[in-house]
Amino acid sequence: MAAMRKPFAEALLKYLSPARSVFLTGDLGFMALEGVRDAMQSRFINAGVAEQNMISVAAGLAKTGLSVWVYSIAPFCYARPFEQIRNDICLHALPVRLVGNGGGYGYGVMGSTHHAIEDYGVLLTLPGMRAFVPAFDCDLDPVIARMVKDREHPAYLRLGRCELPPGFAPPAYAPWRRLLQGKGPVVIVVGPLAGNILKPLMALDEALRPDVWVVTELPLTVDDIPADFTASLRNSPGLWVVEEHVAQGSFGHMIAAWVLEGSFPIRDFRHFAAKGYPSRRIGSQAFHRKESGIDGESILQALLAREQSLQRS
């Protein structure tokens, strides 16, 4: 599993115009952003450990018409400077692009101060904000292209690790994509967790195998929901949502509201979300996923338990 930092940097270099852009980092990005630094030269700015100031500077630069990108570890990118993001960027509708590395439990044993399990929920409360949660390395190119093109909205890019199963070729990029087809419940996964979920489900028989979708752009926009997804949902025995994010402000809550408003006859709705720290222990990303029940093995066991329950009834 490789971090998305390098594919991000490669895609950024492809679409960024150094003469019209500025890249700011909060003293982070070593062993990944050197190519961006060399291309941007004096417009690559190490703002130091001063995230609030970095965001205000970014807003001022964006006000002049420059394309501005801000990079840090995810919680330092959105949590520490939240007031400046709200007041300086969003309330002025400035298209600053925030890049948070290590979304979810990505920084593992570094602890809760370095985890970002409420990031897109928090940021999407702000006016105009868009969030991008690429699932695979190959998503970075089209995602960066979309972010560069959008000059009307501030945006947050949550980087994680590509967990693409060996031999699996994802479909072409879209905000919603079907990754696996089956007759089990519809399962929607947000971002790179999809690769982890896919691994144990691919070998299931069609009758048990879920219809797996991945979502990579938020908030939920009705125009982005494919007709194939809606058709699958109407014929599905259930809808399960899996995300490395707390329930509050989550995609799960967004899709639940959409389901209710559309009067879909869902018999089995389940939301698998980050539970924080139930044991009050800190461990790897895999440990926290397992503890929250959002890893692939936990979803597989839930499917098998569901099947056994149906057979008994």
Coordinates of C-alpha atoms in Angstrom, one line a residue:
M1 CA 0.0 0.0 0.0
A2 CA 1.6 3.2 -1.1
A3 CA 0.8 6.7 0.1
M4 CA -0.8 9.1 -2.4
R5 CA 1.6 11.9 -1.9
K6 CA 3.8 11.2 -4.9
P7 CA 1.0 10.6 -7.4
F8 CA -0.5 13.8 -6.0
A9 CA 2.7 15.7 -6.7
E10 CA 3.0 14.2 -10.2
A11 CA -0.6 15.2 -11.1
L12 CA -0.1 18.6 -9.7
L13 CA 3.0 19.3 -11.8
K14 CA 1.0 18.2 -14.9
Y15 CA -1.8 20.8 -14.4
L16 CA -0.2 23.6 -12.4
S17 CA 1.0 26.8 -14.0
P18 CA 4.0 28.0 -12.0
A19 CA 3.6 31.5 -13.3
R20 CA 0.0 31.7 -11.9
S21 CA 0.2 29.5 -8.9
V22 CA 1.5 29.3 -5.3
F23 CA 2.1 26.2 -3.2
L24 CA 2.3 26.6 0.6
T25 CA 3.3 23.8 3.0
G26 CA 3.3 23.8 6.8
D27 CA 6.9 22.4 7.0
L28 CA 5.8 19.1 5.6
G29 CA 6.0 17.0 2.4
F30 CA 9.6 15.9 2.5
M31 CA 10.5 13.0 0.2
A32 CA 7.4 13.7 -1.9
L33 CA 7.1 17.4 -2.8
E34 CA 10.6 18.1 -4.0
G35 CA 9.5 18.1 -7.7
V36 CA 6.8 20.6 -6.9
R37 CA 9.4 22.8 -5.0
D38 CA 11.8 22.7 -7.9
A39 CA 9.1 23.6 -10.5
M40 CA 7.5 26.4 -8.4
Q41 CA 10.8 27.8 -7.1
S42 CA 10.1 31.0 -5.2
R43 CA 6.3 30.3 -5.3
F44 CA 6.8 27.2 -3.2
I45 CA 6.6 28.6 0.3
N46 CA 7.4 26.7 3.5
A47 CA 5.1 28.6 5.9
G48 CA 6.5 26.8 8.9
V49 CA 4.5 25.5 11.9
A50 CA 2.0 28.4 11.7
E51 CA -1.1 26.9 10.0
Q52 CA -3.5 29.7 10.9
N53 CA -1.1 32.3 9.4
M54 CA -0.6 30.0 6.3
I55 CA -4.3 29.9 5.6
S56 CA -4.7 33.7 5.9
V57 CA -1.8 34.2 3.6
A58 CA -3.3 31.7 1.1
A59 CA -6.6 33.6 1.2
G60 CA -4.8 36.9 0.4
L61 CA -2.9 35.3 -2.5
A62 CA -6.1 33.8 -3.9
K63 CA -7.7 37.2 -3.7
T64 CA -5.2 38.5 -6.2
G65 CA -6.2 35.8 -8.7
L66 CA -3.5 33.2 -8.1
S67 CA -4.2 29.5 -7.9
V68 CA -3.3 28.6 -4.3
W69 CA -2.6 25.2 -2.8
V70 CA -2.0 24.5 0.9
Y71 CA -0.5 21.3 2.1
S72 CA -0.2 19.7 5.6
I73 CA -1.0 16.6 7.7
A74 CA -4.8 16.5 7.5
P75 CA -5.7 17.6 11.1
F76 CA -3.2 20.5 10.9
C77 CA -4.7 21.5 7.5
Y78 CA -8.4 21.7 8.6
A79 CA -8.7 21.6 12.4
R80 CA -6.0 23.9 13.7
P81 CA -6.8 26.8 11.3
F82 CA -10.6 26.2 11.1
E83 CA -11.5 29.8 11.9
Q84 CA -9.2 31.1 9.2
I85 CA -10.7 28.6 6.7
R86 CA -14.2 29.8 7.6
N87 CA -13.6 33.5 7.8
D88 CA -10.8 34.1 5.3
I89 CA -11.5 31.5 2.6
C90 CA -15.1 30.4 2.6
L91 CA -16.9 33.6 3.6
H92 CA -15.1 35.3 0.8
A93 CA -15.7 32.4 -1.7
L94 CA -12.0 32.1 -2.5
P95 CA -10.9 28.9 -4.4
V96 CA -8.1 27.9 -2.1
R97 CA -7.3 24.2 -2.4
L98 CA -6.5 22.5 1.0
V99 CA -4.6 19.2 0.8
G100 CA -4.6 17.0 3.9
N101 CA -2.4 14.0 4.0
G102 CA -3.2 10.9 6.0
G103 CA -7.0 11.0 6.1
G104 CA -8.9 8.9 8.6
Y105 CA -6.6 6.9 10.9
G106 CA -3.8 7.2 8.3
Y107 CA -1.2 8.3 10.8
G108 CA -1.9 5.3 13.0
V109 CA 0.4 5.1 16.1
M110 CA 1.1 8.8 16.0
G111 CA -2.3 9.1 17.8
S112 CA -5.5 10.9 17.8
T113 CA -3.9 14.4 17.4
H114 CA -2.7 13.2 14.0
H115 CA -6.0 11.4 12.9
A116 CA -8.6 13.0 10.7
I117 CA -11.9 11.1 11.3
E118 CA -14.2 14.2 11.2
D119 CA -12.5 16.2 8.5
Y120 CA -14.8 16.4 5.5
G121 CA -17.9 16.5 7.8
V122 CA -16.5 19.5 9.6
L123 CA -15.4 21.3 6.4
L124 CA -18.6 20.7 4.5
T125 CA -20.5 22.8 7.0
L126 CA -18.7 25.8 5.5
P127 CA -20.2 27.7 2.5
G128 CA -19.1 26.5 -0.9
M129 CA -16.7 23.9 0.3
R130 CA -16.1 20.8 -1.8
A131 CA -14.3 17.6 -0.7
F132 CA -12.4 15.1 -2.8
V133 CA -11.5 11.7 -1.4
P134 CA -9.6 9.8 -4.1
A135 CA -9.8 6.0 -3.8
F136 CA -6.8 4.9 -5.9
D137 CA -3.6 6.4 -7.2
C138 CA -5.0 6.6 -10.7
D139 CA -7.8 9.0 -9.4
L140 CA -5.3 11.7 -8.6
D141 CA -4.8 12.9 -12.2
P142 CA -8.6 13.5 -12.9
V143 CA -9.2 14.8 -9.4
I144 CA -6.5 17.4 -9.7
A145 CA -7.7 18.4 -13.2
R146 CA -11.2 18.9 -11.7
M147 CA -9.9 21.0 -8.8
V148 CA -7.8 23.2 -11.0
K149 CA -10.7 23.8 -13.4
D150 CA -13.1 24.9 -10.5
R151 CA -12.4 28.5 -9.8
E152 CA -15.6 29.1 -7.9
H153 CA -15.3 26.9 -4.8
P154 CA -12.8 26.2 -2.0
A155 CA -11.9 22.6 -1.9
Y156 CA -10.4 20.0 0.4
L157 CA -8.4 17.0 -0.9
R158 CA -8.1 14.1 1.5
L159 CA -5.1 11.9 0.7
G160 CA -4.7 8.4 2.0
R161 CA -3.1 5.1 0.7
C162 CA -3.9 3.3 -2.5
E163 CA -5.2 -0.2 -1.4
L164 CA -6.1 -1.5 -4.8
P165 CA -6.2 -5.3 -4.8
P166 CA -3.7 -7.0 -7.1
G167 CA -5.1 -7.6 -10.5
F168 CA -8.1 -5.3 -10.0
A169 CA -8.5 -2.6 -12.6
P170 CA -10.9 0.2 -11.4
P171 CA -13.2 1.8 -13.9
A172 CA -12.6 5.2 -15.4
Y173 CA -12.8 8.0 -12.8
A174 CA -16.2 9.4 -11.9
P175 CA -17.6 10.8 -8.6
W176 CA -19.5 7.5 -8.2
R177 CA -18.2 4.2 -9.6
R178 CA -19.4 0.6 -9.4
L179 CA -16.5 -1.6 -8.4
L180 CA -18.2 -5.0 -7.9
Q181 CA -21.5 -6.3 -9.0
G182 CA -23.6 -8.8 -7.1
K183 CA -27.1 -9.6 -5.7
G184 CA -26.3 -8.8 -2.1
P185 CA -26.9 -5.4 -0.5
V186 CA -25.6 -2.2 -2.1
V187 CA -22.4 -1.2 -0.3
I188 CA -21.1 2.3 -0.8
V189 CA -17.5 3.0 0.4
V190 CA -16.0 6.5 0.6
G191 CA -12.5 6.9 -0.8
P192 CA -9.4 4.6 -0.4
L193 CA -11.1 2.3 2.2
A194 CA -12.8 0.8 -0.9
G195 CA -9.6 -1.2 -1.8
N196 CA -9.5 -2.7 1.7
I197 CA -13.2 -3.6 1.5
L198 CA -12.9 -5.2 -2.0
K199 CA -10.2 -7.7 -1.2
P200 CA -12.3 -10.2 0.8
L201 CA -15.5 -9.7 -1.1
M202 CA -14.3 -10.4 -4.7
A203 CA -14.3 -14.2 -4.2
L204 CA -17.9 -14.4 -2.9
D205 CA -20.6 -16.1 -5.0
E206 CA -22.8 -13.7 -6.9
A207 CA -25.9 -14.3 -4.7
L208 CA -24.0 -13.2 -1.6
R209 CA -21.6 -10.7 -3.2
P210 CA -22.7 -7.1 -2.6
D211 CA -23.0 -4.4 -5.3
V212 CA -20.0 -2.3 -4.3
W213 CA -19.7 1.4 -5.2
V214 CA -17.1 4.0 -4.3
V215 CA -17.8 7.7 -3.9
T216 CA -14.9 10.2 -4.1
E217 CA -16.6 13.7 -4.2
L218 CA -18.7 15.4 -1.6
P219 CA -21.1 16.7 -0.6
L220 CA -23.7 14.4 -2.1
T221 CA -25.0 16.0 -5.3
V222 CA -28.1 14.4 -6.8
D223 CA -26.9 15.1 -10.4
D224 CA -23.8 12.9 -9.7
I225 CA -25.8 9.9 -8.7
P226 CA -25.8 7.4 -11.6
A227 CA -29.0 5.9 -12.9
D228 CA -27.4 2.5 -12.5
F229 CA -26.9 3.1 -8.8
T230 CA -30.6 4.1 -8.4
A231 CA -31.8 1.1 -10.3
S232 CA -29.6 -1.2 -8.2
L233 CA -30.8 0.3 -5.0
R234 CA -34.4 -0.2 -5.9
N235 CA -33.8 -3.9 -6.4
S236 CA -31.4 -4.4 -3.5
P237 CA -32.1 -6.1 -0.2
G238 CA -30.3 -3.3 1.6
L239 CA -28.0 -0.3 1.6
W240 CA -24.7 -0.3 3.6
V241 CA -22.4 2.7 3.9
V242 CA -18.7 2.3 5.0
E243 CA -16.4 5.2 5.7
E244 CA -13.4 6.1 7.7
H245 CA -15.2 9.1 9.3
V246 CA -17.3 9.5 12.3
A247 CA -21.1 9.3 11.9
Q248 CA -21.7 12.9 12.6
G249 CA -21.5 15.0 9.4
S250 CA -20.8 11.8 7.4
F251 CA -21.6 10.7 3.9
G252 CA -23.8 8.0 5.6
H253 CA -26.1 10.7 7.0
M254 CA -26.2 12.5 3.6
I255 CA -27.3 9.3 1.7
A256 CA -29.7 8.4 4.5
A257 CA -31.5 11.8 4.0
W258 CA -31.5 11.3 0.2
V259 CA -33.0 7.8 0.7
L260 CA -35.8 9.1 2.9
E261 CA -36.6 12.0 0.7
G262 CA -36.8 9.7 -2.3
S263 CA -39.0 7.2 -0.4
F264 CA -36.8 4.2 -1.3
P265 CA -38.1 1.0 0.3
I266 CA -34.8 0.1 2.1
R267 CA -35.3 -2.8 4.4
D268 CA -31.7 -3.0 5.7
F269 CA -29.8 0.2 6.1
R270 CA -26.5 0.0 7.9
H271 CA -23.8 2.6 8.5
F272 CA -20.3 1.4 9.3
A273 CA -18.4 4.5 10.5
A274 CA -15.3 5.4 12.6
K275 CA -16.0 4.9 16.3
G276 CA -13.1 7.0 17.6
Y277 CA -11.3 5.1 20.3
P278 CA -13.6 2.5 22.0
S279 CA -10.7 0.7 23.8
R280 CA -8.9 4.0 24.5
R281 CA -5.8 2.4 23.0
I282 CA -3.8 3.7 20.0
G283 CA -2.5 1.5 17.2
S284 CA -2.1 1.1 13.5
Q285 CA -4.6 2.2 10.9
A286 CA -5.6 -1.4 10.6
F287 CA -6.1 -1.7 14.3
H288 CA -8.5 1.3 14.4
R289 CA -10.4 0.2 11.4
K290 CA -10.9 -3.3 12.9
E291 CA -12.0 -1.8 16.2
S292 CA -14.5 0.4 14.4
G293 CA -15.7 -2.5 12.2
I294 CA -15.0 -0.8 9.0
D295 CA -12.3 -3.1 7.6
G296 CA -12.9 -5.6 4.8
E297 CA -12.9 -8.6 7.1
S298 CA -15.6 -7.0 9.4
I299 CA -17.8 -6.2 6.4
L300 CA -17.4 -9.8 5.2
Q301 CA -18.4 -11.2 8.6
A302 CA -21.4 -8.9 8.6
L303 CA -22.5 -10.2 5.2
L304 CA -22.0 -13.8 6.3
A305 CA -24.0 -13.2 9.5
R306 CA -26.8 -11.6 7.5
E307 CA -26.9 -14.7 5.2
Q308 CA -27.1 -17.0 8.1
S309 CA -29.9 -15.0 9.7
L310 CA -31.9 -15.1 6.4
Q311 CA -31.4 -18.9 6.2
R312 CA -32.7 -19.4 9.7
S313 CA -35.8 -17.2 9.2

